[in-house]
Structures are given as C-alpha cells and as structure tokens.
Amino acid sequence: MANHEKRRQEDAKKKAKTNTRAKSGAGSKNAGRSRAQSSAGKSGSSGQRGPSGSKGPQRSHSKAHSAAKSAPSRAARRAGASDSPCPVDARCGGCKNLCVPYTKQLIDKQLRIERLFAPLAPDRTIFLIKGMKDPYHYRNKVISPFAPGKKLPPRGQDRKATDPRDRKAADARAAKGGKGKRPQARYEILTGMYAAGSHELVPTDKCLIENETAKKVVLAVRDIMRKHDVAPYREDTGTGFMRHVVVRIGHTSGEVLVTLVTNSDDFPSSKSFCRELIRLCPAVTTVVQNVNERQTNVILGDKERVLYGPGFILDELCGLSFRISSKSFYQVNATQTEVLYRAAMDLAGFDGTQVAIDAYCGTGTIGLVAAKSGAARVIGVDSVESAIRDARTNARHNGVENAEFVAGDATDFMCELAKEGVLGAESPEESAQAGGLVVLMDPPRAGSTEEFLRAAAALAPKRIVYISCNPETQARDVEFLDSVGYAVVAVQPVDMFPHTDHIECIVALEPVDSLSPDRWGKEGGEEEAAEEEAPDGEEALDGEVDEFAEPAIDEEVE
C-alpha cells in the first residue's frame, strides 16, 4: 500500500509539470497572436470592418488565411500542375487545349481559317465551323507504345531472390548445372502518350479524347504482358518484344480490332495471350500480330498474321458498311467524319449525271459515299495497293456497281487523263449531256502537286471539292488553282479533332468563266433579276449557302 501511494504521488507531480508546460506554451502562442493582432490593428486602422463586424484584426487574419490557403496552389503551379481535367496535360503531347473552353477553341479555329482563306474567298463564302456536341472520347483508333520503366525485383520469392546469400548459392548451383538459376531482372511496363516534341513516354491510365473501350484494351494488354513476362521494346537498343498496340473500334458496330506490333515473328505464348485478352475484354472480336523488326519511327511493319477472329472489323458510315483492317485508312472520329462527308457531298452538288474522280481515295470511303449520293460514275485512285484492294472489297460488300478503283500515283493518273482528253475535254455538247466532271481530292498533309492541279484544271471539271487535314497546304494549292482559272465558292471547316490545333477543311471551287463578274454563284453569265437584291454571297451554290452557314458554334456545342 505504501509503495502504491508513493507511485500515485509521483504520477501526480509529473502530470502537474506537463500541464504547466502546456499552459506556458499556449500562453506564448496567445501572446504571439495578441501581438500579431495588435500590429494588424494598427496597420488596418482605417475603420473598415471585416465579415463578422470586427475591425482591422479580423480582416487581417482573413487575408493571412487566404494567403496560406493559396500558397500550395502557387507551389503546385510552379511544379507544372494546372486546372486541366487531365493530370498529365502539361506533359502529354496528345492534346493542347483541354483548359480552353470548347466554344473558344472553335472560335480560334474559325479565325485561323478566315485568315488563311480571306485573300482567296469572296465575302460570306467562309462558313461557320461545324463542332461536336460531345467533344470527348472521340478517337476510335488508339495507338499506344510500350517502354520499360524502373527496375523491379525478380518474380516469385522476391525477398529470397534478392538476398545476397541466396543469389550466391543460386549462382553456385547454376555453375554445377543444377536448378536455382538467378531470376532475370524485370522492369515496369509503361504505356501512354509521348511527351510533346519527344519520345519520352508519359504513362496514362485514362484519356479524355480516346475511346474508353479502346483504352481498357490497351491497359489489359499491358497487364497481360506483365503476367507473361513479355518484355517491352527499348528504342535505344532495339531490344524487347512488344512495340505498340493499335486498337480500332467500330463506331456503330462496336467491333474491336487489336493489332499487336512485335519486334520479332516468334510469339510462342500468342494463344494464351489472346485467350487472356478476350477474357478481360470480351468486346474484342479479332487480334492481329504485325511484325516490325526495323529500328524506325514507323509503327507498322509489312508482315502480319491473324491470331484470333477474321482479321478485320466492320463499321457503318453514311449508310454504307466498311471493312477495316490493321492498315486501312479510316478517319479516327467517325461522328465528325459523317458531318465532313455529308458537307462535301452537298458542296459537290451531285444530281445523278456527273462523273466523279476520287483522288487520293484510300479505302474508297469518299468515293463510295459519292456513288451513293448522286454521282453517275466514280473513279478512285490511290498509290497504296492494299488500300485499293480494300476499296474494291468495300464496293462489292455494299453492292456499289458505279464505282471503280485504280492503283497508281494520283498525279500521273490526272496527267494521263488530261493528255488523253477524256472525261472533261469532250465537246461542250457531250460534256453537258454527261453532266460534267467533279473532282474530289483528299491529299496527305503535304498537299497536292502543281502537276496534279494543272491537270485537274485542264480536265475542266464543273467543280473541285478539296478536303484537307492541313489548311496551310490547302490554301497554297487553292491559290494555285485560282491562278489557273478556278475560284473559291465555299469554305467549310469541320472540327474533327477537338482539344487539338488540327482542323479539317473543305474548299469548293468552280471555273471563273462560269461565275458572274463578281465571282459569285450565277453560272454561265445568267442575268436573272431578283425581285429583291440579296446581300453579297446569298446566291452562292444555287442559293444553298444558308444550309451550310448554320451557326454551328452556337447550336452544336451546347
């Protein structure tokens, strides 16, 4: 009992000392606060009251609190963070304008088109850009590279395998031919987008412009690689196995094509790899292995084999069904592709009598839509033979009999036509009876050639409809067409790639001598007098300007 009482007294003394120190510390804090408030009161003695009705001290405290609250934000901004909805926006090179309101993006693109084409296009021929109602997750083709990250411990008994004594014993057994070789080093597997202007891989698990199903497939491929110890490709040494995965989604069909781009032909675990992929992603309908053994930035190689399914997917566009393989050219934004193609067909003005040349036709999507939209006959040309095979297959698949496709250089093809004097160089009577020629052209980003454009003009088409993903080279080519007798009658931009700087644009041109002296829509010198004189531009394209000049910025981006 005596010992118990003694311990109780000692505990009481310790507790008293602790309380004394706590009160002393609190007093010093209160004293410091009191001094701060006194100082703040002097500096804020103007008599203005804070939110609670008190004078300067409360106002000063509120300012200090706000400053303390905002300090982390400034630090975060210094570290490269932003208000973007994407956590890697500052590093990723996929899209630049996520922080810019979408309506503002459309306005900026509209102004860019107007600056480019204002010297070439009469007033009111540049229509408002057609934007998207939902400008997210629109990319139906997703390409993701793979790269090694940081080094990981060997699989299995990681702790034992990394213990120096176990490694030494394993090496001794291996030297004698026994079991227990040291496991090989493993690395993280990174997949995502490259940083802007570099080949530094920025890992991403989500993306605001990529199709969500496609992104899930990419991540599933990465996880299966980890499980099967499939090494990612190293650009610096040219070693490793898996280089890229390319996922294509049928916009309307929902079918999924997965192309695994490998660094060698040998893929011993391909069957189990595919089984695991189908289990994780049941939407996958076909898997293709593409072999690319070259040290190059080109993604796909020449050799392929089908690992699962038919090796292609089907998708619908403008009422037609298209077969899409790993190498097929097919627009990545199917929603806006329909908008683009329908606008192009309206500008072409097919009425069932015209012959159309589809230059740089790819897999024939534009030409086949033209064949179903009133062209009497379509001739498509492209230099990629595999694309022409797909175009012919797509024509048969859709029962289109008034379209044919030729493998060859577009410039050589047009020059030969101009030399032979066909399609556009017959007598005026034959040309009128045939309904005239319409040239549809969708060249690569580098644009067309002067030889092509000169030959196209020599064929005297009734209209040229020029589609481009690069308005700068398009404006250059349009300027050349202007110099050889063709005038702009319509410019229609379409936003195919929201949150990026890219723009798709359609320019329609007609022969100058078919237009009125002010280069506006009345053809052949007609001198009809309207009851009420319309403002400049309303007669263009036979009075159809209003249809194209809908306020897309206001109505399509709500």
Coordinates of C-alpha atoms in Angstrom, one line a residue:
M1 CA 0.0 0.0 0.0
A2 CA 2.8 2.4 0.9
N3 CA 4.5 1.7 -2.5
H4 CA 1.2 2.2 -4.3
E5 CA 0.7 5.6 -2.6
K6 CA 4.2 6.7 -3.4
R7 CA 3.8 5.9 -7.1
R8 CA 0.4 7.8 -7.2
Q9 CA 2.1 10.9 -5.8
E10 CA 4.9 10.7 -8.3
D11 CA 2.4 10.4 -11.2
A12 CA 0.5 13.4 -9.9
K13 CA 3.7 15.5 -9.8
K14 CA 4.6 14.5 -13.4
K15 CA 1.1 15.4 -14.6
A16 CA 1.3 18.8 -12.9
K17 CA 4.6 19.6 -14.6
T18 CA 3.1 18.6 -18.0
N19 CA 0.1 20.8 -17.6
T20 CA 2.3 23.7 -16.6
R21 CA 4.4 23.3 -19.8
A22 CA 1.2 23.1 -21.9
K23 CA -0.2 26.3 -20.3
S24 CA 3.1 28.1 -20.8
G25 CA 3.2 27.1 -24.5
A26 CA -0.4 28.1 -25.0
G27 CA 0.3 31.4 -23.3
S28 CA 3.2 32.1 -25.6
K29 CA 1.1 31.3 -28.6
N30 CA -1.7 33.5 -27.4
A31 CA 0.8 36.2 -26.7
G32 CA 2.2 35.9 -30.2
R33 CA -1.3 36.0 -31.6
S34 CA -2.1 39.0 -29.5
R35 CA 1.0 40.9 -30.7
A36 CA 0.1 40.0 -34.3
Q37 CA -3.4 41.2 -33.9
S38 CA -2.2 44.4 -32.2
S39 CA 0.1 45.0 -35.1
A40 CA -2.6 44.2 -37.7
G41 CA -5.0 46.5 -35.9
K42 CA -2.5 49.4 -36.3
S43 CA -1.9 48.7 -39.9
G44 CA -5.6 48.4 -40.6
S45 CA -6.9 51.2 -38.5
S46 CA -9.0 52.7 -41.3
G47 CA -12.1 51.6 -39.5
Q48 CA -13.3 49.2 -42.2
R49 CA -15.0 46.1 -40.8
G50 CA -14.4 42.5 -41.6
P51 CA -17.1 40.0 -42.4
S52 CA -18.0 39.4 -38.7
G53 CA -18.3 43.1 -38.0
S54 CA -15.0 43.5 -36.2
K55 CA -12.4 45.9 -37.3
G56 CA -8.9 45.5 -38.8
P57 CA -7.7 42.5 -36.9
Q58 CA -10.3 40.2 -38.3
R59 CA -9.7 41.5 -41.8
S60 CA -6.0 41.0 -41.5
H61 CA -6.5 37.5 -40.2
S62 CA -8.7 36.7 -43.2
K63 CA -6.0 37.9 -45.5
A64 CA -3.4 35.8 -43.8
H65 CA -5.7 32.8 -44.0
S66 CA -6.3 33.3 -47.7
A67 CA -2.6 33.7 -48.4
A68 CA -1.8 30.5 -46.5
K69 CA -4.6 28.7 -48.4
S70 CA -3.3 29.9 -51.8
A71 CA 0.3 29.1 -51.2
P72 CA 0.0 25.4 -52.1
S73 CA -1.7 26.4 -55.4
R74 CA 1.3 28.6 -56.4
A75 CA 3.7 25.8 -55.4
A76 CA 1.6 23.3 -57.5
R77 CA 1.7 25.7 -60.5
R78 CA 5.5 26.0 -60.1
A79 CA 5.6 22.2 -60.2
G80 CA 3.7 22.2 -63.5
A81 CA 0.2 21.4 -62.3
S82 CA -2.8 23.2 -63.8
D83 CA -6.6 23.4 -63.7
S84 CA -6.8 20.9 -66.5
P85 CA -9.1 17.9 -66.1
C86 CA -6.2 15.7 -67.3
P87 CA -3.5 15.0 -64.7
V88 CA -0.7 14.8 -67.4
D89 CA -1.9 17.7 -69.6
A90 CA 1.2 19.7 -69.0
R91 CA 3.5 16.8 -70.2
C92 CA 1.4 14.8 -72.7
G93 CA 1.6 15.7 -76.4
G94 CA -1.9 14.3 -77.2
C95 CA -4.0 17.4 -76.9
K96 CA -3.0 21.0 -76.1
N97 CA -6.3 22.8 -75.4
L98 CA -8.1 20.9 -72.7
C99 CA -8.1 24.0 -70.5
V100 CA -9.6 26.2 -73.2
P101 CA -13.5 26.3 -73.3
Y102 CA -14.6 24.3 -76.3
T103 CA -16.6 27.3 -77.8
K104 CA -13.4 29.4 -77.6
Q105 CA -11.5 26.6 -79.4
L106 CA -14.0 26.7 -82.2
I107 CA -13.7 30.5 -82.4
D108 CA -9.9 30.3 -82.6
K109 CA -10.1 27.7 -85.4
Q110 CA -12.7 29.7 -87.3
L111 CA -10.4 32.8 -87.2
R112 CA -7.5 30.8 -88.4
I113 CA -9.4 29.6 -91.4
E114 CA -10.6 33.1 -92.2
R115 CA -7.0 34.4 -92.0
L116 CA -5.9 31.7 -94.4
F117 CA -8.6 32.0 -97.0
A118 CA -9.8 35.6 -96.8
P119 CA -7.5 36.6 -99.7
L120 CA -8.9 33.9 -101.8
A121 CA -12.6 33.6 -100.8
P122 CA -15.2 36.3 -101.5
D123 CA -17.3 37.6 -98.6
R124 CA -19.6 35.2 -96.9
T125 CA -18.2 32.1 -98.6
I126 CA -16.4 31.0 -95.4
F127 CA -19.0 29.2 -93.4
L128 CA -19.0 28.6 -89.6
I129 CA -17.0 25.7 -88.3
K130 CA -19.0 22.5 -87.5
G131 CA -18.2 21.5 -84.0
M132 CA -19.1 18.5 -81.8
K133 CA -21.9 18.3 -79.2
D134 CA -19.7 16.0 -77.0
P135 CA -16.0 16.6 -77.8
Y136 CA -14.6 13.8 -75.6
H137 CA -13.6 10.2 -76.1
Y138 CA -14.0 10.6 -79.9
R139 CA -10.8 8.8 -81.1
N140 CA -11.9 5.3 -82.3
K141 CA -8.3 4.5 -83.2
V142 CA -5.8 4.4 -80.3
I143 CA -2.1 3.8 -80.7
S144 CA -0.1 3.1 -77.5
P145 CA 3.7 2.4 -77.4
F146 CA 5.3 0.3 -74.7
A147 CA 8.6 1.1 -72.9
P148 CA 10.4 -0.2 -69.8
G149 CA 10.2 1.8 -66.6
K150 CA 12.1 1.3 -63.4
K151 CA 13.7 -2.0 -62.4
L152 CA 11.6 -4.5 -60.4
P153 CA 12.7 -7.4 -58.2
P154 CA 12.6 -10.9 -59.8
R155 CA 9.2 -12.7 -59.8
G156 CA 8.5 -15.4 -57.2
Q157 CA 10.4 -15.5 -53.9
D158 CA 11.4 -11.8 -54.3
R159 CA 12.9 -11.4 -50.8
K160 CA 15.0 -14.6 -51.1
A161 CA 16.0 -13.9 -54.6
T162 CA 17.3 -10.5 -53.8
D163 CA 19.2 -11.7 -50.6
P164 CA 22.9 -11.7 -51.5
R165 CA 23.5 -15.1 -49.8
D166 CA 20.6 -16.7 -51.8
R167 CA 22.0 -15.2 -55.1
K168 CA 25.4 -16.6 -54.3
A169 CA 24.0 -20.1 -53.6
A170 CA 21.9 -20.0 -56.8
D171 CA 25.0 -19.0 -58.8
A172 CA 26.9 -21.9 -57.3
R173 CA 24.2 -24.4 -58.2
A174 CA 23.9 -22.9 -61.7
A175 CA 27.6 -23.4 -62.2
K176 CA 27.2 -27.1 -61.4
G177 CA 24.3 -27.4 -63.8
G178 CA 21.7 -27.7 -61.1
K179 CA 18.4 -25.8 -60.6
G180 CA 18.0 -22.5 -59.0
K181 CA 19.4 -20.0 -61.6
R182 CA 19.1 -16.4 -60.5
P183 CA 15.8 -15.0 -61.9
Q184 CA 16.2 -12.4 -64.6
A185 CA 15.7 -8.7 -63.8
R186 CA 12.2 -7.3 -64.6
Y187 CA 11.0 -3.8 -65.4
E188 CA 7.9 -1.8 -65.1
I189 CA 5.9 -1.7 -68.4
L190 CA 4.8 1.8 -69.4
T191 CA 2.2 2.7 -71.9
G192 CA 0.6 6.0 -72.8
M193 CA 1.4 9.0 -74.9
Y194 CA 4.7 10.6 -75.9
A195 CA 5.6 14.0 -74.3
A196 CA 5.2 16.9 -76.8
G197 CA 8.2 17.0 -79.2
S198 CA 10.0 14.0 -77.7
H199 CA 10.0 10.2 -77.3
E200 CA 9.6 10.4 -73.6
L201 CA 6.7 8.2 -72.7
V202 CA 4.1 9.7 -70.3
P203 CA 2.1 6.8 -68.7
T204 CA -1.6 7.3 -68.7
D205 CA -4.5 5.1 -67.4
K206 CA -7.2 7.4 -68.7
C207 CA -7.5 9.8 -71.7
L208 CA -10.3 12.3 -72.4
I209 CA -10.1 12.0 -76.1
E210 CA -9.5 8.3 -76.6
N211 CA -12.4 5.8 -76.8
E212 CA -12.9 4.3 -73.3
T213 CA -13.2 0.7 -74.5
A214 CA -10.0 1.1 -76.6
K215 CA -8.2 2.4 -73.5
K216 CA -9.3 -0.6 -71.4
V217 CA -7.9 -2.9 -74.1
V218 CA -4.6 -1.1 -74.0
L219 CA -4.3 -1.5 -70.3
A220 CA -5.3 -5.1 -70.5
V221 CA -2.5 -5.8 -73.0
R222 CA -0.1 -4.1 -70.6
D223 CA -1.3 -6.3 -67.6
I224 CA -1.0 -9.5 -69.7
M225 CA 2.5 -8.6 -70.7
R226 CA 3.4 -8.3 -67.0
K227 CA 1.8 -11.6 -66.2
H228 CA 3.6 -13.4 -69.1
D229 CA 6.9 -11.6 -68.7
V230 CA 6.6 -10.1 -72.2
A231 CA 9.4 -7.5 -72.5
P232 CA 8.5 -4.1 -73.8
Y233 CA 10.5 -2.6 -76.7
R234 CA 13.6 -0.4 -76.0
E235 CA 14.1 2.2 -78.7
D236 CA 17.7 2.9 -77.7
T237 CA 18.9 -0.7 -78.1
G238 CA 16.2 -2.1 -80.5
T239 CA 15.6 -5.0 -78.0
G240 CA 12.4 -6.2 -76.3
F241 CA 9.4 -7.8 -77.9
M242 CA 6.1 -5.7 -77.7
R243 CA 6.4 -2.3 -79.5
H244 CA 2.9 -1.0 -79.8
V245 CA -0.7 -1.9 -79.6
V246 CA -3.2 -0.4 -82.1
V247 CA -6.9 -0.7 -81.1
R248 CA -9.6 0.2 -83.6
I249 CA -13.3 0.4 -82.6
G250 CA -16.3 0.2 -85.0
H251 CA -18.3 3.3 -84.1
T252 CA -21.7 1.7 -84.9
S253 CA -20.8 -2.0 -84.8
G254 CA -18.8 -1.9 -81.6
E255 CA -16.4 -4.5 -83.0
V256 CA -12.8 -4.2 -81.8
L257 CA -9.6 -4.9 -83.8
V258 CA -6.4 -5.3 -81.7
T259 CA -3.1 -5.2 -83.6
L260 CA 0.0 -6.3 -81.5
V261 CA 3.1 -4.8 -83.1
T262 CA 6.1 -7.0 -82.2
N263 CA 9.8 -6.8 -82.7
S264 CA 10.1 -10.4 -84.0
D265 CA 8.0 -13.0 -85.7
D266 CA 8.2 -15.6 -82.9
F267 CA 5.3 -15.3 -80.4
P268 CA 5.2 -18.6 -78.5
S269 CA 2.6 -17.6 -76.0
S270 CA 0.3 -16.0 -78.6
K271 CA -2.7 -18.4 -78.0
S272 CA -2.7 -18.0 -74.2
F273 CA -2.1 -14.2 -74.7
C274 CA -5.2 -13.9 -76.9
R275 CA -7.3 -16.1 -74.6
E276 CA -6.4 -13.9 -71.6
L277 CA -7.2 -10.7 -73.6
I278 CA -10.6 -12.0 -74.7
R279 CA -11.4 -13.0 -71.1
L280 CA -10.5 -9.5 -69.9
C281 CA -12.1 -7.6 -72.8
P282 CA -15.0 -9.6 -74.3
A283 CA -15.7 -6.8 -76.8
V284 CA -12.5 -7.8 -78.8
T285 CA -13.5 -9.6 -82.0
T286 CA -10.2 -10.1 -83.7
V287 CA -6.4 -9.9 -82.9
V288 CA -3.6 -9.5 -85.4
Q289 CA 0.1 -9.7 -84.9
N290 CA 2.1 -7.2 -87.0
V291 CA 5.9 -7.7 -87.2
N292 CA 8.2 -4.7 -87.4
E293 CA 11.9 -5.6 -86.9
R294 CA 13.2 -2.2 -88.1
Q295 CA 14.6 0.5 -85.9
T296 CA 12.3 3.2 -87.1
N297 CA 9.5 5.5 -86.0
V298 CA 7.1 3.9 -88.5
I299 CA 4.6 1.9 -86.3
L300 CA 3.5 -1.0 -88.6
G301 CA 5.7 -3.5 -90.4
D302 CA 5.0 -5.4 -93.6
K303 CA 4.4 -8.9 -92.2
E304 CA 1.1 -9.8 -90.5
R305 CA -0.7 -12.9 -89.3
V306 CA -4.2 -13.3 -87.7
L307 CA -4.1 -14.6 -84.2
Y308 CA -7.8 -14.6 -83.5
G309 CA -11.0 -13.8 -85.4
P310 CA -11.4 -12.8 -89.0
G311 CA -8.5 -10.2 -89.0
F312 CA -10.8 -7.2 -89.7
I313 CA -13.9 -5.4 -88.4
L314 CA -16.9 -3.8 -90.0
D315 CA -18.3 -0.3 -89.4
E316 CA -21.1 1.8 -90.9
L317 CA -20.6 5.3 -92.2
C318 CA -23.1 7.4 -94.1
G319 CA -25.3 4.4 -94.6
L320 CA -22.5 2.2 -96.0
S321 CA -20.6 -0.7 -94.4
F322 CA -16.8 -0.6 -94.5
R323 CA -14.3 -3.4 -93.8
I324 CA -11.4 -2.1 -91.7
S325 CA -8.1 -3.9 -91.4
S326 CA -5.0 -3.0 -89.4
K327 CA -3.6 -0.9 -92.3
S328 CA -6.8 0.6 -93.6
F329 CA -7.1 4.4 -93.7
Y330 CA -10.2 5.3 -91.8
Q331 CA -11.0 8.5 -90.0
V332 CA -10.5 8.4 -86.3
N333 CA -13.5 10.5 -85.4
A334 CA -16.5 8.7 -87.0
T335 CA -19.1 11.1 -85.7
Q336 CA -17.4 14.1 -87.4
T337 CA -16.5 12.1 -90.5
E338 CA -20.2 11.8 -91.3
V339 CA -20.5 15.6 -90.8
L340 CA -17.5 16.1 -93.1
Y341 CA -18.6 13.7 -95.9
R342 CA -22.2 15.0 -96.0
A343 CA -20.9 18.6 -96.2
A344 CA -18.6 17.5 -99.1
M345 CA -21.4 15.8 -100.9
D346 CA -23.6 18.9 -100.6
L347 CA -20.9 21.1 -101.9
A348 CA -20.3 18.6 -104.8
G349 CA -23.9 19.0 -105.9
F350 CA -24.4 15.6 -107.4
D351 CA -27.7 15.2 -109.3
G352 CA -27.2 11.7 -110.9
T353 CA -25.4 12.9 -114.1
Q354 CA -21.8 13.8 -113.0
V355 CA -18.7 11.7 -113.2
A356 CA -16.5 12.0 -110.1
I357 CA -12.8 11.4 -109.7
D358 CA -11.9 10.5 -106.1
A359 CA -8.2 11.3 -106.0
Y360 CA -6.1 10.0 -103.1
C361 CA -9.1 7.8 -102.4
G362 CA -7.5 5.5 -99.7
T363 CA -10.0 2.7 -99.0
G364 CA -12.7 4.5 -101.1
T365 CA -14.8 5.9 -98.3
I366 CA -15.4 9.3 -100.0
G367 CA -15.9 7.8 -103.5
L368 CA -18.4 5.2 -102.3
V369 CA -20.3 7.8 -100.4
A370 CA -20.3 9.9 -103.7
A371 CA -21.5 6.9 -105.6
K372 CA -24.5 6.6 -103.2
S373 CA -25.1 10.3 -103.1
G374 CA -25.9 11.0 -106.8
A375 CA -22.7 10.6 -108.8
A376 CA -23.4 8.7 -112.0
R377 CA -19.9 7.2 -112.0
V378 CA -16.9 7.3 -109.6
I379 CA -13.3 6.6 -110.4
G380 CA -11.0 6.3 -107.4
V381 CA -7.2 6.4 -107.5
D382 CA -4.5 5.8 -104.8
S383 CA -0.9 4.7 -104.8
V384 CA -1.3 2.2 -101.9
E385 CA -2.3 -1.1 -103.5
S386 CA -3.6 -2.6 -100.2
A387 CA -5.9 0.4 -99.8
I388 CA -7.3 -0.1 -103.4
R389 CA -7.9 -3.8 -102.6
D390 CA -9.9 -2.7 -99.5
A391 CA -11.8 -0.1 -101.7
R392 CA -12.8 -2.8 -104.2
T393 CA -13.8 -5.1 -101.4
N394 CA -15.9 -2.3 -99.8
A395 CA -17.6 -1.6 -103.2
R396 CA -18.5 -5.3 -103.6
H397 CA -19.6 -5.5 -99.9
N398 CA -22.0 -2.6 -100.4
G399 CA -23.2 -3.6 -103.9
V400 CA -21.9 -0.4 -105.4
E401 CA -21.5 -1.0 -109.2
N402 CA -20.9 2.5 -110.4
A403 CA -17.5 2.9 -108.7
E404 CA -14.1 1.6 -109.8
F405 CA -10.7 1.9 -108.2
V406 CA -7.3 2.2 -109.8
A407 CA -3.9 1.6 -108.1
G408 CA -1.5 4.4 -109.2
D409 CA 0.0 7.8 -108.5
A410 CA -2.7 10.4 -108.4
T411 CA -0.6 13.0 -110.2
D412 CA 0.3 10.5 -113.0
F413 CA -3.3 9.4 -113.3
M414 CA -4.6 13.0 -113.7
C415 CA -1.9 14.0 -116.2
E416 CA -2.7 10.9 -118.3
L417 CA -6.4 11.8 -118.3
A418 CA -5.6 15.4 -119.3
K419 CA -3.3 14.2 -122.1
E420 CA -5.8 11.8 -123.5
G421 CA -8.5 14.4 -123.3
V422 CA -11.2 12.3 -121.6
L423 CA -13.9 13.0 -119.1
G424 CA -13.7 16.8 -119.2
A425 CA -12.3 17.6 -122.6
E426 CA -15.1 16.3 -124.8
S427 CA -17.1 18.7 -126.9
P428 CA -19.4 21.1 -125.0
E429 CA -22.4 19.1 -126.1
E430 CA -21.1 15.8 -124.8
S431 CA -19.9 17.5 -121.6
A432 CA -23.3 19.0 -121.0
Q433 CA -25.0 15.7 -121.8
A434 CA -22.7 13.8 -119.4
G435 CA -23.4 16.3 -116.6
G436 CA -19.8 17.4 -116.3
L437 CA -16.9 16.3 -114.1
V438 CA -16.5 16.7 -110.3
V439 CA -13.0 16.3 -108.8
L440 CA -13.0 15.1 -105.2
M441 CA -9.5 15.2 -103.6
D442 CA -8.2 14.5 -100.1
P443 CA -4.4 14.5 -100.3
P444 CA -2.0 13.9 -97.4
R445 CA -0.9 16.7 -95.1
A446 CA 1.8 17.8 -97.5
G447 CA -0.9 18.7 -100.0
S448 CA -1.1 18.0 -103.7
T449 CA 1.3 18.8 -106.6
E450 CA 1.3 21.6 -109.2
E451 CA 1.2 18.9 -111.9
F452 CA -1.9 17.4 -110.4
L453 CA -3.7 20.7 -110.0
R454 CA -2.8 21.9 -113.5
A455 CA -4.0 18.6 -115.0
A456 CA -7.2 18.8 -112.9
A457 CA -7.9 22.2 -114.3
A458 CA -7.1 21.0 -117.8
L459 CA -9.9 18.5 -117.5
A460 CA -12.3 21.4 -117.0
P461 CA -14.3 20.0 -114.1
K462 CA -17.6 21.6 -113.2
R463 CA -16.5 21.7 -109.6
I464 CA -13.5 20.8 -107.5
V465 CA -14.1 19.7 -103.9
Y466 CA -10.8 19.8 -101.9
I467 CA -10.8 18.1 -98.5
S468 CA -7.7 18.6 -96.3
C469 CA -6.5 18.0 -92.7
N470 CA -3.8 20.7 -93.3
P471 CA -5.4 24.1 -94.2
E472 CA -2.0 25.7 -94.7
T473 CA -1.0 23.4 -97.6
Q474 CA -4.6 23.5 -98.8
A475 CA -4.6 27.3 -99.0
R476 CA -1.3 27.1 -101.0
D477 CA -2.9 24.7 -103.5
V478 CA -6.1 26.7 -103.7
E479 CA -4.1 29.8 -104.6
F480 CA -2.5 27.8 -107.5
L481 CA -6.0 26.7 -108.7
D482 CA -7.1 30.4 -108.5
S483 CA -4.2 31.3 -110.8
V484 CA -5.3 28.7 -113.4
G485 CA -8.9 29.8 -113.6
Y486 CA -10.8 28.3 -110.6
A487 CA -12.5 30.5 -107.9
V488 CA -13.5 29.7 -104.4
V489 CA -17.2 29.4 -103.9
A490 CA -17.3 27.8 -100.4
V491 CA -15.0 27.1 -97.4
Q492 CA -16.4 24.8 -94.8
P493 CA -14.2 24.0 -91.7
V494 CA -15.1 20.9 -89.6
D495 CA -13.6 20.2 -86.1
M496 CA -12.5 16.6 -86.4
F497 CA -10.0 16.8 -83.5
P498 CA -11.3 18.8 -80.5
H499 CA -8.8 20.0 -77.9
T500 CA -6.0 20.0 -80.5
D501 CA -4.9 22.6 -83.1
H502 CA -5.9 20.3 -86.1
I503 CA -8.7 21.4 -88.4
E504 CA -10.3 19.6 -91.3
C505 CA -11.5 21.9 -94.1
I506 CA -13.5 21.6 -97.3
V507 CA -13.0 24.1 -100.2
A508 CA -15.3 24.1 -103.2
L509 CA -14.1 25.8 -106.4
E510 CA -15.7 26.5 -109.8
P511 CA -14.3 27.8 -113.1
V512 CA -14.1 31.6 -113.1
D513 CA -15.9 31.9 -116.5
S514 CA -18.9 30.1 -115.1
L515 CA -19.4 32.7 -112.4
S516 CA -20.7 36.2 -112.5
P517 CA -18.1 39.1 -112.8
D518 CA -18.0 39.4 -109.0
R519 CA -17.2 35.6 -108.8
W520 CA -20.5 34.8 -107.3
G521 CA -22.9 31.9 -107.8
K522 CA -24.8 32.6 -111.1
E523 CA -23.5 30.3 -113.7
G524 CA -22.8 30.8 -117.4
G525 CA -23.4 34.5 -117.4
E526 CA -27.1 34.2 -116.4
E527 CA -28.6 37.7 -115.8
E528 CA -31.7 36.9 -113.9
A529 CA -33.0 39.8 -111.9
A530 CA -34.1 39.1 -108.4
E531 CA -37.2 40.9 -107.1
E532 CA -35.2 41.9 -104.0
E533 CA -31.4 42.2 -104.3
A534 CA -29.8 39.9 -101.8
P535 CA -26.7 40.8 -99.9
D536 CA -23.4 39.6 -101.4
G537 CA -23.0 35.9 -101.1
E538 CA -26.5 34.7 -100.6
E539 CA -26.8 33.4 -104.2
A540 CA -23.7 31.2 -103.9
L541 CA -24.2 27.5 -104.6
D542 CA -27.6 28.0 -106.1
G543 CA -29.0 29.6 -103.0
E544 CA -27.8 26.8 -100.7
V545 CA -25.5 28.9 -98.5
D546 CA -27.9 29.2 -95.7
E547 CA -27.8 25.4 -95.2
F548 CA -24.1 25.4 -94.8
A549 CA -23.9 28.7 -92.9
E550 CA -25.8 27.4 -89.9
P551 CA -24.4 28.8 -86.6
A552 CA -22.5 25.6 -85.7
I553 CA -20.6 27.3 -82.9
D554 CA -23.9 28.3 -81.2
E555 CA -26.0 25.2 -82.0
E556 CA -23.7 22.3 -81.9
V557 CA -21.7 22.9 -78.8
E558 CA -24.3 23.4 -76.2

